[in-house]
Amino acid sequence: MISKIMKWALAKVPRPLLIRLSYIVQWLSPVLFRGSKFIDPIDGRGYSRFFPYGYGENQRQNALCPGTNSLERHRLLWLYLKDKTDFLTKPQKLLHIAPEQCFYGRFRKMKHLDYTTADLFSPLADLRFDVQNIPLEDNTYDTIFCNHVLEHVDDDRKAIREFQRILKPGGMAIMQVPLDPDYEVTDEDPTIKDPAERERRFRQYDHVRLYGQDYPERLKECGFKVTT
């Protein structure tokens, strides 16, 4: 039942409304889903279950934490930031594109962060702009987060170059994307508009590409030094 509800919600409910509705689930989760079967490292709490998540036939079981709205990639990123970087303590200016709810509230409360969010549609955004044409000055930010956005962008190289432009020298940009390691070369075609064909080819109805092993080279072409 929950799997069907999640599939329906992801396919039919506008993203801004989903974000607002999810806060109700977050508020109730300590009572409804308290347990010890799953632990979310972002909030340190135990849960009796995680929700399924994914579009179409690509739904994954036990993926979404009801208390933080984190997915696997968010929990992995949190552990990386905590264990492998000084992000959680070092004063810095951060631009967060398409801010994830599991991070948004926590980053807002971190006094060492000068935190700005941006998106075209999200109610969590401070700024609204197209990442292919960012209306910000060069060398502005120490850190940029842009996770699972580039697969939606017609000209991702233009967006990547914009991030490189506004990032300070020596800064860090984290740009996660959906990637199939079996693909040597990224499969892309922004001219495809049919949602069913996009889902068949790129695994989600609103994606215009599925990245392959050449993704790091694409970042390097746009001026980044890449660590994977």
mmCIF file with all atom_site columns, C-alpha atoms in Angstrom:
data_model
loop_
_atom_site.group_PDB
_atom_site.id
_atom_site.type_symbol
_atom_site.label_atom_id
_atom_site.label_alt_id
_atom_site.label_comp_id
_atom_site.label_asym_id
_atom_site.label_entity_id
_atom_site.label_seq_id
_atom_site.pdbx_PDB_ins_code
_atom_site.Cartn_x
_atom_site.Cartn_y
_atom_site.Cartn_z
_atom_site.occupancy
_atom_site.B_iso_or_equiv
_atom_site.pdbx_formal_charge
_atom_site.auth_seq_id
_atom_site.auth_comp_id
_atom_site.auth_asym_id
_atom_site.auth_atom_id
_atom_site.pdbx_PDB_model_num
ATOM 1   C CA . MET A 1 1   ? 0.000  0.000  0.000   1.00 0.00 ? 1   MET A CA 1
ATOM 2   C CA . ILE A 1 2   ? 2.727  2.493  0.965   1.00 0.00 ? 2   ILE A CA 1
ATOM 3   C CA . SER A 1 3   ? 4.631  1.662  -2.228  1.00 0.00 ? 3   SER A CA 1
ATOM 4   C CA . LYS A 1 4   ? 1.564  2.521  -4.320  1.00 0.00 ? 4   LYS A CA 1
ATOM 5   C CA . ILE A 1 5   ? 0.963  5.748  -2.398  1.00 0.00 ? 5   ILE A CA 1
ATOM 6   C CA . MET A 1 6   ? 4.579  6.845  -2.864  1.00 0.00 ? 6   MET A CA 1
ATOM 7   C CA . LYS A 1 7   ? 4.504  6.093  -6.600  1.00 0.00 ? 7   LYS A CA 1
ATOM 8   C CA . TRP A 1 8   ? 1.271  8.056  -6.976  1.00 0.00 ? 8   TRP A CA 1
ATOM 9   C CA . ALA A 1 9   ? 2.535  11.019 -4.943  1.00 0.00 ? 9   ALA A CA 1
ATOM 10  C CA . LEU A 1 10  ? 5.834  11.291 -6.819  1.00 0.00 ? 10  LEU A CA 1
ATOM 11  C CA . ALA A 1 11  ? 4.065  11.112 -10.177 1.00 0.00 ? 11  ALA A CA 1
ATOM 12  C CA . LYS A 1 12  ? 1.044  13.333 -9.481  1.00 0.00 ? 12  LYS A CA 1
ATOM 13  C CA . VAL A 1 13  ? 1.715  15.784 -6.637  1.00 0.00 ? 13  VAL A CA 1
ATOM 14  C CA . PRO A 1 14  ? 3.665  18.969 -7.494  1.00 0.00 ? 14  PRO A CA 1
ATOM 15  C CA . ARG A 1 15  ? 7.065  19.056 -5.819  1.00 0.00 ? 15  ARG A CA 1
ATOM 16  C CA . PRO A 1 16  ? 6.432  22.276 -3.802  1.00 0.00 ? 16  PRO A CA 1
ATOM 17  C CA . LEU A 1 17  ? 3.270  20.729 -2.310  1.00 0.00 ? 17  LEU A CA 1
ATOM 18  C CA . LEU A 1 18  ? 5.091  17.469 -1.571  1.00 0.00 ? 18  LEU A CA 1
ATOM 19  C CA . ILE A 1 19  ? 7.693  19.411 0.375   1.00 0.00 ? 19  ILE A CA 1
ATOM 20  C CA . ARG A 1 20  ? 5.049  21.122 2.493   1.00 0.00 ? 20  ARG A CA 1
ATOM 21  C CA . LEU A 1 21  ? 3.089  17.904 3.137   1.00 0.00 ? 21  LEU A CA 1
ATOM 22  C CA . SER A 1 22  ? 6.197  16.003 4.139   1.00 0.00 ? 22  SER A CA 1
ATOM 23  C CA . TYR A 1 23  ? 6.661  18.242 7.182   1.00 0.00 ? 23  TYR A CA 1
ATOM 24  C CA . ILE A 1 24  ? 3.477  16.742 8.641   1.00 0.00 ? 24  ILE A CA 1
ATOM 25  C CA . VAL A 1 25  ? 4.967  13.263 8.351   1.00 0.00 ? 25  VAL A CA 1
ATOM 26  C CA . GLN A 1 26  ? 8.208  14.498 9.890   1.00 0.00 ? 26  GLN A CA 1
ATOM 27  C CA . TRP A 1 27  ? 6.320  15.945 12.835  1.00 0.00 ? 27  TRP A CA 1
ATOM 28  C CA . LEU A 1 28  ? 4.436  12.684 13.456  1.00 0.00 ? 28  LEU A CA 1
ATOM 29  C CA . SER A 1 29  ? 7.320  10.309 12.765  1.00 0.00 ? 29  SER A CA 1
ATOM 30  C CA . PRO A 1 30  ? 8.777  10.160 16.321  1.00 0.00 ? 30  PRO A CA 1
ATOM 31  C CA . VAL A 1 31  ? 5.473  8.652  17.466  1.00 0.00 ? 31  VAL A CA 1
ATOM 32  C CA . LEU A 1 32  ? 4.384  6.661  14.415  1.00 0.00 ? 32  LEU A CA 1
ATOM 33  C CA . PHE A 1 33  ? 7.729  5.208  13.370  1.00 0.00 ? 33  PHE A CA 1
ATOM 34  C CA . ARG A 1 34  ? 9.813  5.024  16.525  1.00 0.00 ? 34  ARG A CA 1
ATOM 35  C CA . GLY A 1 35  ? 12.000 1.929  16.607  1.00 0.00 ? 35  GLY A CA 1
ATOM 36  C CA . SER A 1 36  ? 15.506 0.574  16.185  1.00 0.00 ? 36  SER A CA 1
ATOM 37  C CA . LYS A 1 37  ? 15.442 -1.327 12.894  1.00 0.00 ? 37  LYS A CA 1
ATOM 38  C CA . PHE A 1 38  ? 16.836 1.655  10.962  1.00 0.00 ? 38  PHE A CA 1
ATOM 39  C CA . ILE A 1 39  ? 19.123 4.483  12.093  1.00 0.00 ? 39  ILE A CA 1
ATOM 40  C CA . ASP A 1 40  ? 19.404 7.788  10.265  1.00 0.00 ? 40  ASP A CA 1
ATOM 41  C CA . PRO A 1 41  ? 22.874 9.308  10.886  1.00 0.00 ? 41  PRO A CA 1
ATOM 42  C CA . ILE A 1 42  ? 21.572 12.784 10.074  1.00 0.00 ? 42  ILE A CA 1
ATOM 43  C CA . ASP A 1 43  ? 19.342 13.030 13.153  1.00 0.00 ? 43  ASP A CA 1
ATOM 44  C CA . GLY A 1 44  ? 20.741 10.011 15.030  1.00 0.00 ? 44  GLY A CA 1
ATOM 45  C CA . ARG A 1 45  ? 17.263 8.587  15.639  1.00 0.00 ? 45  ARG A CA 1
ATOM 46  C CA . GLY A 1 46  ? 16.009 5.037  15.299  1.00 0.00 ? 46  GLY A CA 1
ATOM 47  C CA . TYR A 1 47  ? 12.982 4.125  13.172  1.00 0.00 ? 47  TYR A CA 1
ATOM 48  C CA . SER A 1 48  ? 10.783 1.081  12.805  1.00 0.00 ? 48  SER A CA 1
ATOM 49  C CA . ARG A 1 49  ? 10.704 1.515  9.031   1.00 0.00 ? 49  ARG A CA 1
ATOM 50  C CA . PHE A 1 50  ? 11.909 3.578  6.115   1.00 0.00 ? 50  PHE A CA 1
ATOM 51  C CA . PHE A 1 51  ? 9.582  4.260  3.178   1.00 0.00 ? 51  PHE A CA 1
ATOM 52  C CA . PRO A 1 52  ? 9.952  3.016  -0.400  1.00 0.00 ? 52  PRO A CA 1
ATOM 53  C CA . TYR A 1 53  ? 11.014 5.670  -2.889  1.00 0.00 ? 53  TYR A CA 1
ATOM 54  C CA . GLY A 1 54  ? 11.447 5.916  -6.632  1.00 0.00 ? 54  GLY A CA 1
ATOM 55  C CA . TYR A 1 55  ? 9.662  6.562  -9.896  1.00 0.00 ? 55  TYR A CA 1
ATOM 56  C CA . GLY A 1 56  ? 7.912  3.919  -11.968 1.00 0.00 ? 56  GLY A CA 1
ATOM 57  C CA . GLU A 1 57  ? 9.655  0.557  -11.926 1.00 0.00 ? 57  GLU A CA 1
ATOM 58  C CA . ASN A 1 58  ? 12.716 2.011  -10.219 1.00 0.00 ? 58  ASN A CA 1
ATOM 59  C CA . GLN A 1 59  ? 11.233 2.153  -6.721  1.00 0.00 ? 59  GLN A CA 1
ATOM 60  C CA . ARG A 1 60  ? 13.616 1.149  -3.918  1.00 0.00 ? 60  ARG A CA 1
ATOM 61  C CA . GLN A 1 61  ? 12.492 -0.337 -0.618  1.00 0.00 ? 61  GLN A CA 1
ATOM 62  C CA . ASN A 1 62  ? 13.601 1.123  2.744   1.00 0.00 ? 62  ASN A CA 1
ATOM 63  C CA . ALA A 1 63  ? 14.982 4.265  1.092   1.00 0.00 ? 63  ALA A CA 1
ATOM 64  C CA . LEU A 1 64  ? 13.251 7.342  2.580   1.00 0.00 ? 64  LEU A CA 1
ATOM 65  C CA . CYS A 1 65  ? 13.550 8.204  6.280   1.00 0.00 ? 65  CYS A CA 1
ATOM 66  C CA . PRO A 1 66  ? 10.183 9.583  7.507   1.00 0.00 ? 66  PRO A CA 1
ATOM 67  C CA . GLY A 1 67  ? 11.838 11.755 10.139  1.00 0.00 ? 67  GLY A CA 1
ATOM 68  C CA . THR A 1 68  ? 14.319 13.665 7.980   1.00 0.00 ? 68  THR A CA 1
ATOM 69  C CA . ASN A 1 69  ? 13.150 12.908 4.428   1.00 0.00 ? 69  ASN A CA 1
ATOM 70  C CA . SER A 1 70  ? 16.667 11.684 3.686   1.00 0.00 ? 70  SER A CA 1
ATOM 71  C CA . LEU A 1 71  ? 17.464 9.116  1.009   1.00 0.00 ? 71  LEU A CA 1
ATOM 72  C CA . GLU A 1 72  ? 20.488 6.836  0.803   1.00 0.00 ? 72  GLU A CA 1
ATOM 73  C CA . ARG A 1 73  ? 22.535 9.457  -1.020  1.00 0.00 ? 73  ARG A CA 1
ATOM 74  C CA . HIS A 1 74  ? 21.789 12.095 1.608   1.00 0.00 ? 74  HIS A CA 1
ATOM 75  C CA . ARG A 1 75  ? 22.827 9.841  4.474   1.00 0.00 ? 75  ARG A CA 1
ATOM 76  C CA . LEU A 1 76  ? 26.035 8.934  2.648   1.00 0.00 ? 76  LEU A CA 1
ATOM 77  C CA . LEU A 1 77  ? 26.782 12.599 1.970   1.00 0.00 ? 77  LEU A CA 1
ATOM 78  C CA . TRP A 1 78  ? 26.193 13.498 5.615   1.00 0.00 ? 78  TRP A CA 1
ATOM 79  C CA . LEU A 1 79  ? 28.662 10.820 6.745   1.00 0.00 ? 79  LEU A CA 1
ATOM 80  C CA . TYR A 1 80  ? 31.194 12.078 4.203   1.00 0.00 ? 80  TYR A CA 1
ATOM 81  C CA . LEU A 1 81  ? 30.841 15.680 5.365   1.00 0.00 ? 81  LEU A CA 1
ATOM 82  C CA . LYS A 1 82  ? 31.096 14.645 9.008   1.00 0.00 ? 82  LYS A CA 1
ATOM 83  C CA . ASP A 1 83  ? 33.955 12.160 8.757   1.00 0.00 ? 83  ASP A CA 1
ATOM 84  C CA . LYS A 1 84  ? 36.029 13.356 5.791   1.00 0.00 ? 84  LYS A CA 1
ATOM 85  C CA . THR A 1 85  ? 35.737 17.166 5.760   1.00 0.00 ? 85  THR A CA 1
ATOM 86  C CA . ASP A 1 86  ? 35.667 20.182 8.084   1.00 0.00 ? 86  ASP A CA 1
ATOM 87  C CA . PHE A 1 87  ? 32.366 21.374 6.604   1.00 0.00 ? 87  PHE A CA 1
ATOM 88  C CA . LEU A 1 88  ? 30.456 21.068 9.896   1.00 0.00 ? 88  LEU A CA 1
ATOM 89  C CA . THR A 1 89  ? 32.867 23.411 11.721  1.00 0.00 ? 89  THR A CA 1
ATOM 90  C CA . LYS A 1 90  ? 34.677 25.666 9.224   1.00 0.00 ? 90  LYS A CA 1
ATOM 91  C CA . PRO A 1 91  ? 33.205 29.149 8.588   1.00 0.00 ? 91  PRO A CA 1
ATOM 92  C CA . GLN A 1 92  ? 32.192 29.393 4.942   1.00 0.00 ? 92  GLN A CA 1
ATOM 93  C CA . LYS A 1 93  ? 29.770 30.833 2.443   1.00 0.00 ? 93  LYS A CA 1
ATOM 94  C CA . LEU A 1 94  ? 27.490 28.088 1.084   1.00 0.00 ? 94  LEU A CA 1
ATOM 95  C CA . LEU A 1 95  ? 25.173 28.072 -1.934  1.00 0.00 ? 95  LEU A CA 1
ATOM 96  C CA . HIS A 1 96  ? 22.702 25.185 -1.836  1.00 0.00 ? 96  HIS A CA 1
ATOM 97  C CA . ILE A 1 97  ? 20.900 24.484 -5.118  1.00 0.00 ? 97  ILE A CA 1
ATOM 98  C CA . ALA A 1 98  ? 17.579 22.619 -4.812  1.00 0.00 ? 98  ALA A CA 1
ATOM 99  C CA . PRO A 1 99  ? 17.967 22.370 -1.023  1.00 0.00 ? 99  PRO A CA 1
ATOM 100 C CA . GLU A 1 100 ? 17.133 18.971 0.412   1.00 0.00 ? 100 GLU A CA 1
ATOM 101 C CA . GLN A 1 101 ? 14.846 19.067 3.445   1.00 0.00 ? 101 GLN A CA 1
ATOM 102 C CA . CYS A 1 102 ? 17.065 16.740 5.434   1.00 0.00 ? 102 CYS A CA 1
ATOM 103 C CA . PHE A 1 103 ? 19.858 19.342 5.285   1.00 0.00 ? 103 PHE A CA 1
ATOM 104 C CA . TYR A 1 104 ? 17.969 22.621 5.013   1.00 0.00 ? 104 TYR A CA 1
ATOM 105 C CA . GLY A 1 105 ? 16.911 23.111 8.639   1.00 0.00 ? 105 GLY A CA 1
ATOM 106 C CA . ARG A 1 106 ? 20.214 21.876 10.006  1.00 0.00 ? 106 ARG A CA 1
ATOM 107 C CA . PHE A 1 107 ? 22.311 24.126 7.789   1.00 0.00 ? 107 PHE A CA 1
ATOM 108 C CA . ARG A 1 108 ? 20.119 27.122 8.687   1.00 0.00 ? 108 ARG A CA 1
ATOM 109 C CA . LYS A 1 109 ? 20.964 26.577 12.361  1.00 0.00 ? 109 LYS A CA 1
ATOM 110 C CA . MET A 1 110 ? 24.736 26.279 11.846  1.00 0.00 ? 110 MET A CA 1
ATOM 111 C CA . LYS A 1 111 ? 26.180 29.627 12.884  1.00 0.00 ? 111 LYS A CA 1
ATOM 112 C CA . HIS A 1 112 ? 29.434 29.088 10.996  1.00 0.00 ? 112 HIS A CA 1
ATOM 113 C CA . LEU A 1 113 ? 27.587 28.930 7.659   1.00 0.00 ? 113 LEU A CA 1
ATOM 114 C CA . ASP A 1 114 ? 26.601 31.939 5.561   1.00 0.00 ? 114 ASP A CA 1
ATOM 115 C CA . TYR A 1 115 ? 23.825 29.942 3.937   1.00 0.00 ? 115 TYR A CA 1
ATOM 116 C CA . THR A 1 116 ? 21.910 30.756 0.748   1.00 0.00 ? 116 THR A CA 1
ATOM 117 C CA . THR A 1 117 ? 19.466 28.469 -1.066  1.00 0.00 ? 117 THR A CA 1
ATOM 118 C CA . ALA A 1 118 ? 18.367 28.645 -4.689  1.00 0.00 ? 118 ALA A CA 1
ATOM 119 C CA . ASP A 1 119 ? 15.850 26.875 -6.928  1.00 0.00 ? 119 ASP A CA 1
ATOM 120 C CA . LEU A 1 120 ? 13.327 27.609 -9.648  1.00 0.00 ? 120 LEU A CA 1
ATOM 121 C CA . PHE A 1 121 ? 10.324 26.259 -7.736  1.00 0.00 ? 121 PHE A CA 1
ATOM 122 C CA . SER A 1 122 ? 11.140 25.103 -4.188  1.00 0.00 ? 122 SER A CA 1
ATOM 123 C CA . PRO A 1 123 ? 9.452  26.968 -1.307  1.00 0.00 ? 123 PRO A CA 1
ATOM 124 C CA . LEU A 1 124 ? 12.756 26.592 0.555   1.00 0.00 ? 124 LEU A CA 1
ATOM 125 C CA . ALA A 1 125 ? 14.667 28.797 -1.907  1.00 0.00 ? 125 ALA A CA 1
ATOM 126 C CA . ASP A 1 126 ? 16.046 32.241 -1.037  1.00 0.00 ? 126 ASP A CA 1
ATOM 127 C CA . LEU A 1 127 ? 16.887 32.941 -4.687  1.00 0.00 ? 127 LEU A CA 1
ATOM 128 C CA . ARG A 1 128 ? 15.181 31.853 -7.891  1.00 0.00 ? 128 ARG A CA 1
ATOM 129 C CA . PHE A 1 129 ? 17.250 31.398 -11.020 1.00 0.00 ? 129 PHE A CA 1
ATOM 130 C CA . ASP A 1 130 ? 18.166 29.034 -13.832 1.00 0.00 ? 130 ASP A CA 1
ATOM 131 C CA . VAL A 1 131 ? 21.506 27.340 -13.108 1.00 0.00 ? 131 VAL A CA 1
ATOM 132 C CA . GLN A 1 132 ? 22.410 27.792 -16.780 1.00 0.00 ? 132 GLN A CA 1
ATOM 133 C CA . ASN A 1 133 ? 22.452 31.564 -16.214 1.00 0.00 ? 133 ASN A CA 1
ATOM 134 C CA . ILE A 1 134 ? 23.269 32.393 -12.598 1.00 0.00 ? 134 ILE A CA 1
ATOM 135 C CA . PRO A 1 135 ? 22.857 36.107 -11.732 1.00 0.00 ? 135 PRO A CA 1
ATOM 136 C CA . LEU A 1 136 ? 25.683 36.143 -9.168  1.00 0.00 ? 136 LEU A CA 1
ATOM 137 C CA . GLU A 1 137 ? 29.205 37.556 -9.174  1.00 0.00 ? 137 GLU A CA 1
ATOM 138 C CA . ASP A 1 138 ? 32.369 35.566 -9.813  1.00 0.00 ? 138 ASP A CA 1
ATOM 139 C CA . ASN A 1 139 ? 34.244 33.980 -6.882  1.00 0.00 ? 139 ASN A CA 1
ATOM 140 C CA . THR A 1 140 ? 31.370 34.375 -4.418  1.00 0.00 ? 140 THR A CA 1
ATOM 141 C CA . TYR A 1 141 ? 31.026 31.029 -2.595  1.00 0.00 ? 141 TYR A CA 1
ATOM 142 C CA . ASP A 1 142 ? 33.364 28.731 -0.686  1.00 0.00 ? 142 ASP A CA 1
ATOM 143 C CA . THR A 1 143 ? 31.069 25.736 -1.159  1.00 0.00 ? 143 THR A CA 1
ATOM 144 C CA . ILE A 1 144 ? 28.291 24.775 -3.580  1.00 0.00 ? 144 ILE A CA 1
ATOM 145 C CA . PHE A 1 145 ? 25.908 21.845 -3.204  1.00 0.00 ? 145 PHE A CA 1
ATOM 146 C CA . CYS A 1 146 ? 23.952 20.845 -6.294  1.00 0.00 ? 146 CYS A CA 1
ATOM 147 C CA . ASN A 1 147 ? 22.690 17.292 -5.967  1.00 0.00 ? 147 ASN A CA 1
ATOM 148 C CA . HIS A 1 148 ? 20.507 15.495 -8.524  1.00 0.00 ? 148 HIS A CA 1
ATOM 149 C CA . VAL A 1 149 ? 19.836 18.651 -10.516 1.00 0.00 ? 149 VAL A CA 1
ATOM 150 C CA . LEU A 1 150 ? 22.068 18.451 -13.588 1.00 0.00 ? 150 LEU A CA 1
ATOM 151 C CA . GLU A 1 151 ? 20.140 15.522 -15.067 1.00 0.00 ? 151 GLU A CA 1
ATOM 152 C CA . HIS A 1 152 ? 17.157 17.908 -15.392 1.00 0.00 ? 152 HIS A CA 1
ATOM 153 C CA . VAL A 1 153 ? 19.106 20.690 -17.152 1.00 0.00 ? 153 VAL A CA 1
ATOM 154 C CA . ASP A 1 154 ? 19.164 20.983 -20.951 1.00 0.00 ? 154 ASP A CA 1
ATOM 155 C CA . ASP A 1 155 ? 22.752 22.270 -21.118 1.00 0.00 ? 155 ASP A CA 1
ATOM 156 C CA . ASP A 1 156 ? 24.468 20.804 -18.077 1.00 0.00 ? 156 ASP A CA 1
ATOM 157 C CA . ARG A 1 157 ? 27.931 21.933 -19.197 1.00 0.00 ? 157 ARG A CA 1
ATOM 158 C CA . LYS A 1 158 ? 26.762 25.537 -19.164 1.00 0.00 ? 158 LYS A CA 1
ATOM 159 C CA . ALA A 1 159 ? 25.447 25.061 -15.615 1.00 0.00 ? 159 ALA A CA 1
ATOM 160 C CA . ILE A 1 160 ? 28.691 23.422 -14.470 1.00 0.00 ? 160 ILE A CA 1
ATOM 161 C CA . ARG A 1 161 ? 30.711 26.319 -15.899 1.00 0.00 ? 161 ARG A CA 1
ATOM 162 C CA . GLU A 1 162 ? 28.455 28.740 -14.032 1.00 0.00 ? 162 GLU A CA 1
ATOM 163 C CA . PHE A 1 163 ? 29.172 26.914 -10.774 1.00 0.00 ? 163 PHE A CA 1
ATOM 164 C CA . GLN A 1 164 ? 32.893 27.032 -11.513 1.00 0.00 ? 164 GLN A CA 1
ATOM 165 C CA . ARG A 1 165 ? 32.616 30.775 -12.167 1.00 0.00 ? 165 ARG A CA 1
ATOM 166 C CA . ILE A 1 166 ? 30.913 31.685 -8.880  1.00 0.00 ? 166 ILE A CA 1
ATOM 167 C CA . LEU A 1 167 ? 33.038 29.318 -6.767  1.00 0.00 ? 167 LEU A CA 1
ATOM 168 C CA . LYS A 1 168 ? 36.017 30.867 -5.005  1.00 0.00 ? 168 LYS A CA 1
ATOM 169 C CA . PRO A 1 169 ? 39.487 29.560 -5.915  1.00 0.00 ? 169 PRO A CA 1
ATOM 170 C CA . GLY A 1 170 ? 40.113 26.453 -3.823  1.00 0.00 ? 170 GLY A CA 1
ATOM 171 C CA . GLY A 1 171 ? 36.410 26.069 -3.046  1.00 0.00 ? 171 GLY A CA 1
ATOM 172 C CA . MET A 1 172 ? 34.433 22.837 -3.018  1.00 0.00 ? 172 MET A CA 1
ATOM 173 C CA . ALA A 1 173 ? 31.439 21.890 -5.154  1.00 0.00 ? 173 ALA A CA 1
ATOM 174 C CA . ILE A 1 174 ? 29.495 18.671 -4.577  1.00 0.00 ? 174 ILE A CA 1
ATOM 175 C CA . MET A 1 175 ? 27.424 17.764 -7.627  1.00 0.00 ? 175 MET A CA 1
ATOM 176 C CA . GLN A 1 176 ? 25.857 14.328 -7.289  1.00 0.00 ? 176 GLN A CA 1
ATOM 177 C CA . VAL A 1 177 ? 23.993 12.879 -10.272 1.00 0.00 ? 177 VAL A CA 1
ATOM 178 C CA . PRO A 1 178 ? 22.286 9.573  -11.103 1.00 0.00 ? 178 PRO A CA 1
ATOM 179 C CA . LEU A 1 179 ? 24.975 7.484  -12.803 1.00 0.00 ? 179 LEU A CA 1
ATOM 180 C CA . ASP A 1 180 ? 24.965 4.018  -14.313 1.00 0.00 ? 180 ASP A CA 1
ATOM 181 C CA . PRO A 1 181 ? 28.459 2.480  -14.055 1.00 0.00 ? 181 PRO A CA 1
ATOM 182 C CA . ASP A 1 182 ? 27.591 0.173  -16.941 1.00 0.00 ? 182 ASP A CA 1
ATOM 183 C CA . TYR A 1 183 ? 27.416 3.205  -19.250 1.00 0.00 ? 183 TYR A CA 1
ATOM 184 C CA . GLU A 1 184 ? 30.826 4.312  -20.497 1.00 0.00 ? 184 GLU A CA 1
ATOM 185 C CA . VAL A 1 185 ? 29.285 7.416  -22.066 1.00 0.00 ? 185 VAL A CA 1
ATOM 186 C CA . THR A 1 186 ? 26.412 9.562  -20.799 1.00 0.00 ? 186 THR A CA 1
ATOM 187 C CA . ASP A 1 187 ? 23.143 8.943  -22.633 1.00 0.00 ? 187 ASP A CA 1
ATOM 188 C CA . GLU A 1 188 ? 21.362 12.241 -23.244 1.00 0.00 ? 188 GLU A CA 1
ATOM 189 C CA . ASP A 1 189 ? 18.801 13.896 -25.470 1.00 0.00 ? 189 ASP A CA 1
ATOM 190 C CA . PRO A 1 190 ? 17.124 17.132 -24.261 1.00 0.00 ? 190 PRO A CA 1
ATOM 191 C CA . THR A 1 191 ? 14.832 17.070 -27.302 1.00 0.00 ? 191 THR A CA 1
ATOM 192 C CA . ILE A 1 192 ? 12.858 14.137 -25.882 1.00 0.00 ? 192 ILE A CA 1
ATOM 193 C CA . LYS A 1 193 ? 9.721  15.586 -24.285 1.00 0.00 ? 193 LYS A CA 1
ATOM 194 C CA . ASP A 1 194 ? 7.526  12.507 -23.834 1.00 0.00 ? 194 ASP A CA 1
ATOM 195 C CA . PRO A 1 195 ? 7.529  11.552 -20.115 1.00 0.00 ? 195 PRO A CA 1
ATOM 196 C CA . ALA A 1 196 ? 7.168  7.835  -20.840 1.00 0.00 ? 196 ALA A CA 1
ATOM 197 C CA . GLU A 1 197 ? 10.125 7.849  -23.221 1.00 0.00 ? 197 GLU A CA 1
ATOM 198 C CA . ARG A 1 198 ? 12.208 9.818  -20.734 1.00 0.00 ? 198 ARG A CA 1
ATOM 199 C CA . GLU A 1 199 ? 11.389 7.300  -18.015 1.00 0.00 ? 199 GLU A CA 1
ATOM 200 C CA . ARG A 1 200 ? 12.248 4.394  -20.296 1.00 0.00 ? 200 ARG A CA 1
ATOM 201 C CA . ARG A 1 201 ? 15.544 5.864  -21.417 1.00 0.00 ? 201 ARG A CA 1
ATOM 202 C CA . PHE A 1 202 ? 16.694 7.993  -18.473 1.00 0.00 ? 202 PHE A CA 1
ATOM 203 C CA . ARG A 1 203 ? 14.721 6.237  -15.666 1.00 0.00 ? 203 ARG A CA 1
ATOM 204 C CA . GLN A 1 204 ? 12.685 9.258  -14.621 1.00 0.00 ? 204 GLN A CA 1
ATOM 205 C CA . TYR A 1 205 ? 10.002 11.223 -16.458 1.00 0.00 ? 205 TYR A CA 1
ATOM 206 C CA . ASP A 1 206 ? 11.675 14.622 -16.013 1.00 0.00 ? 206 ASP A CA 1
ATOM 207 C CA . HIS A 1 207 ? 15.299 13.661 -16.740 1.00 0.00 ? 207 HIS A CA 1
ATOM 208 C CA . VAL A 1 208 ? 17.068 14.530 -19.990 1.00 0.00 ? 208 VAL A CA 1
ATOM 209 C CA . ARG A 1 209 ? 20.127 12.301 -19.484 1.00 0.00 ? 209 ARG A CA 1
ATOM 210 C CA . LEU A 1 210 ? 21.557 9.348  -17.585 1.00 0.00 ? 210 LEU A CA 1
ATOM 211 C CA . TYR A 1 211 ? 25.202 9.853  -16.700 1.00 0.00 ? 211 TYR A CA 1
ATOM 212 C CA . GLY A 1 212 ? 27.918 7.324  -17.390 1.00 0.00 ? 212 GLY A CA 1
ATOM 213 C CA . GLN A 1 213 ? 31.557 6.849  -16.466 1.00 0.00 ? 213 GLN A CA 1
ATOM 214 C CA . ASP A 1 214 ? 32.488 10.001 -18.407 1.00 0.00 ? 214 ASP A CA 1
ATOM 215 C CA . TYR A 1 215 ? 30.843 12.308 -15.845 1.00 0.00 ? 215 TYR A CA 1
ATOM 216 C CA . PRO A 1 216 ? 34.133 13.199 -14.075 1.00 0.00 ? 216 PRO A CA 1
ATOM 217 C CA . GLU A 1 217 ? 35.647 14.160 -17.438 1.00 0.00 ? 217 GLU A CA 1
ATOM 218 C CA . ARG A 1 218 ? 32.672 16.422 -18.111 1.00 0.00 ? 218 ARG A CA 1
ATOM 219 C CA . LEU A 1 219 ? 33.381 18.246 -14.843 1.00 0.00 ? 219 LEU A CA 1
ATOM 220 C CA . LYS A 1 220 ? 37.075 18.570 -15.712 1.00 0.00 ? 220 LYS A CA 1
ATOM 221 C CA . GLU A 1 221 ? 36.211 20.006 -19.128 1.00 0.00 ? 221 GLU A CA 1
ATOM 222 C CA . CYS A 1 222 ? 34.334 22.772 -17.318 1.00 0.00 ? 222 CYS A CA 1
ATOM 223 C CA . GLY A 1 223 ? 37.291 23.725 -15.121 1.00 0.00 ? 223 GLY A CA 1
ATOM 224 C CA . PHE A 1 224 ? 36.936 21.556 -12.025 1.00 0.00 ? 224 PHE A CA 1
ATOM 225 C CA . LYS A 1 225 ? 39.535 19.402 -10.330 1.00 0.00 ? 225 LYS A CA 1
ATOM 226 C CA . VAL A 1 226 ? 37.607 16.207 -9.600  1.00 0.00 ? 226 VAL A CA 1
ATOM 227 C CA . THR A 1 227 ? 37.690 13.855 -6.635  1.00 0.00 ? 227 THR A CA 1
ATOM 228 C CA . THR A 1 228 ? 35.354 10.847 -6.750  1.00 0.00 ? 228 THR A CA 1
#
